[in-house]
Amino acid sequence: DTAVSQTPKYLVTQMGNDKSIKCEQNLGHDTMYWYKQDSKKFLKIMFSYNNKELIINETVPNRFSPKSPDKAHLNLHINSLELGDSAVYFCASSQGTSGRPEQYFGPGTRLTVT
Amino acid sequence: GENVEQHPSTLSVQEGDSAVIKCTYSDSASNYFPWYKQELGKRPQLIIDIRSNVGEKKDQRIAVTLNKTAKHFSLHITETQPEDSAVYFCAALTAAGNKLTFGGGTRVLVKP
């Protein structure tokens, strides 16, 4: 009965590789997000999708490309990984269009680039 | 854009005492202010929130107050327990775009 799930939970990879993180929510929400939490615990939004449409795109390198095949899924693909990409990536969702702004987070994916 | 400042960055309290965390925001159009608790290695969990048309909200041992004029809001935890130890984040939602801007977090340690 997990509300927001992510895979994988841990990802260890070498510089230059390409990797993907997947997110799914079963809350019936129409808006999904990707956040990055750095080593100092600072949480910063990267992207937001509403009904498969990109609505927030922060100043994130082009190597990061989100994809939303349907409103229950939001994936994050990262090309040419760099050491500075090491962080915990959280997916979240909300029912943004109906006056219900509460965001619920997935368990996170800890990405380590070596 | 919105900027959220959170203080203090660390807070150590004795079990049973109260803890207060304060946040200020810059965008007067922000209208929703959630608080998240993040335990070590876990996801941020929504613990309480307040909307701009309300000045105070309480849920058992936690309460949040909002001063729109001064653009600041606070989290109050009473009768703290060791399981309250975690990092707490405040956030503000801009009126447009559903964008949550987070404060820098407060690491709370409740000593038994």
XYZ file of C-alpha atoms in Angstrom:
226
model
C 0.000 0.000 0.000
C 3.016 2.263 -0.519
C 1.826 5.704 -1.617
C 4.947 7.005 -3.411
C 7.613 4.488 -4.352
C 11.010 4.841 -5.984
C 13.507 2.444 -7.479
C 16.279 1.827 -6.882
C 16.845 2.766 -3.249
C 20.608 2.852 -3.714
C 22.583 3.504 -6.869
C 26.366 3.390 -7.028
C 27.948 4.152 -10.373
C 31.018 5.600 -12.017
C 31.507 9.016 -13.522
C 30.369 9.271 -17.108
C 27.688 6.613 -16.847
C 23.987 7.118 -17.591
C 21.397 6.054 -15.025
C 17.646 6.258 -14.410
C 15.502 6.505 -11.301
C 11.840 5.544 -11.396
C 8.956 6.882 -9.355
C 5.354 5.756 -9.040
C 2.455 7.034 -6.956
C -0.861 5.327 -6.289
C -2.533 8.306 -4.614
C -4.344 9.435 -7.751
C -2.404 12.714 -7.659
C -1.975 14.806 -10.784
C 1.333 16.486 -9.959
C 4.735 14.877 -9.381
C 8.103 16.321 -8.446
C 11.789 15.550 -8.266
C 13.848 17.011 -5.419
C 17.565 16.803 -4.738
C 18.858 16.646 -1.168
C 22.557 17.360 -0.895
C 25.022 16.317 1.784
C 24.032 19.300 3.927
C 20.420 18.098 3.853
C 19.225 21.050 1.775
C 16.098 20.119 -0.227
C 15.713 21.759 -3.612
C 13.125 21.208 -6.294
C 14.370 20.151 -9.711
C 11.276 19.429 -11.798
C 7.512 19.261 -11.552
C 5.001 17.615 -13.866
C 1.257 18.159 -13.906
C -0.723 15.580 -15.899
C 2.415 14.625 -17.837
C 3.226 18.247 -18.657
C 6.421 19.894 -17.375
C 5.512 22.920 -15.254
C 8.624 23.545 -13.172
C 12.127 23.242 -14.544
C 14.676 24.736 -12.191
C 18.229 25.550 -13.237
C 19.238 21.938 -13.594
C 21.937 20.784 -16.056
C 20.653 19.423 -19.339
C 22.132 16.069 -18.365
C 19.019 15.611 -16.207
C 15.917 14.704 -18.181
C 12.598 13.878 -16.539
C 9.962 11.829 -18.300
C 6.347 11.274 -17.321
C 4.709 8.458 -19.312
C 1.458 8.942 -17.387
C 0.376 10.949 -14.366
C 1.217 8.121 -11.949
C 4.838 7.835 -13.051
C 7.763 10.221 -13.209
C 11.232 9.017 -14.112
C 14.554 10.822 -13.975
C 17.326 10.026 -16.427
C 20.812 11.369 -15.812
C 23.463 11.364 -18.528
C 27.229 11.597 -18.083
C 27.127 11.399 -14.306
C 29.479 13.646 -12.353
C 30.800 13.460 -8.790
C 28.633 16.447 -7.848
C 25.494 14.520 -8.749
C 25.947 12.406 -5.632
C 22.922 13.120 -3.456
C 19.597 11.697 -2.368
C 16.879 12.195 -4.958
C 13.288 12.310 -3.731
C 10.164 11.970 -5.781
C 6.971 13.549 -4.434
C 3.375 13.970 -5.497
C 0.403 16.192 -4.752
C -3.126 16.833 -5.926
C -2.035 20.252 -7.046
C -5.005 21.261 -9.138
C -7.777 20.780 -6.613
C -6.659 23.052 -3.811
C -4.855 20.226 -2.019
C -1.207 21.320 -1.993
C 0.115 18.667 0.430
C 3.160 16.941 -1.044
C 4.048 13.376 -0.132
C 7.550 12.074 -0.609
C 8.925 8.773 -1.794
C 11.625 6.915 0.181
C 14.461 8.468 -1.789
C 17.239 7.143 -4.016
C 20.766 7.571 -2.704
C 23.003 8.123 -5.719
C 26.749 7.770 -5.251
C 29.011 8.640 -8.157
C 32.600 7.408 -7.861
C 11.691 33.959 -6.264
C 10.752 32.773 -2.805
C 13.432 32.567 -0.116
C 12.859 30.722 3.176
C 15.180 31.175 6.144
C 15.011 28.751 9.079
C 16.469 29.087 12.585
C 18.081 27.612 14.531
C 20.060 25.096 12.487
C 20.466 22.854 15.539
C 18.416 22.628 18.707
C 19.100 20.503 21.751
C 16.381 20.194 24.388
C 15.788 18.119 27.482
C 12.998 15.562 27.289
C 9.763 17.169 28.393
C 10.800 20.686 27.428
C 9.408 22.632 24.474
C 11.115 23.230 21.137
C 10.478 26.176 18.836
C 11.679 26.527 15.249
C 11.200 29.762 13.325
C 11.024 30.488 9.607
C 10.713 33.621 7.536
C 9.690 33.871 3.903
C 10.086 36.589 1.305
C 7.182 36.195 -1.148
C 4.017 37.765 0.236
C 2.021 35.746 -2.320
C 2.971 32.450 -0.646
C -0.152 30.891 0.804
C 0.673 27.463 2.193
C 3.280 26.562 4.818
C 3.996 22.899 5.613
C 6.397 21.414 8.107
C 8.226 18.168 7.432
C 10.046 15.825 9.799
C 12.899 13.765 8.418
C 14.415 10.972 10.473
C 17.852 9.671 9.607
C 17.823 7.862 6.281
C 14.088 8.333 5.815
C 11.816 10.445 3.647
C 10.525 13.888 4.714
C 7.109 13.370 6.312
C 4.447 16.041 6.475
C 3.592 16.614 10.139
C 1.501 19.774 10.086
C 0.675 22.603 7.726
C -1.057 25.964 7.785
C -2.699 28.074 5.137
C -2.475 31.819 4.842
C -6.034 32.409 6.033
C -5.312 30.836 9.433
C -3.152 32.189 12.234
C -2.627 29.059 14.293
C -3.142 25.317 14.044
C -2.579 22.614 16.622
C -2.316 18.833 16.457
C -1.663 17.147 19.803
C 1.860 18.176 20.870
C 2.699 20.193 17.781
C 1.406 23.593 16.752
C 2.196 26.057 14.016
C 1.659 29.828 14.048
C 1.691 32.190 11.081
C 2.183 35.943 11.019
C 1.455 37.069 7.469
C 2.276 40.698 8.132
C 5.753 39.865 9.378
C 6.091 36.939 6.934
C 7.146 34.434 9.515
C 5.835 31.148 10.862
C 6.905 28.878 13.677
C 6.680 25.260 14.785
C 6.149 24.520 18.454
C 6.660 21.063 19.934
C 5.597 20.643 23.545
C 6.532 17.869 25.993
C 9.307 16.697 23.700
C 10.166 13.010 23.576
C 13.287 11.229 22.283
C 11.355 10.139 19.177
C 10.953 13.813 18.266
C 14.686 13.830 17.454
C 14.964 14.467 13.698
C 15.591 17.182 11.136
C 12.620 19.503 10.687
C 12.022 21.519 7.531
C 9.696 24.430 6.987
C 8.546 25.322 3.493
C 6.504 27.919 1.666
C 4.393 27.374 -1.430
C 4.250 30.102 -4.030
C 0.799 30.991 -5.274
C 1.755 30.091 -8.828
C 3.346 26.868 -9.956
C 2.924 24.694 -6.859
C 6.581 25.254 -6.080
C 7.671 24.446 -2.523
C 10.720 26.306 -1.274
C 12.315 24.720 1.781
C 14.192 26.217 4.676
C 17.641 24.888 5.494
C 16.410 22.513 8.191
C 16.741 22.296 11.978
C 18.356 19.300 13.595
C 16.498 18.661 16.853
C 18.004 16.464 19.522
C 15.871 15.522 22.518
C 18.027 14.325 25.387
C 16.460 11.774 27.743
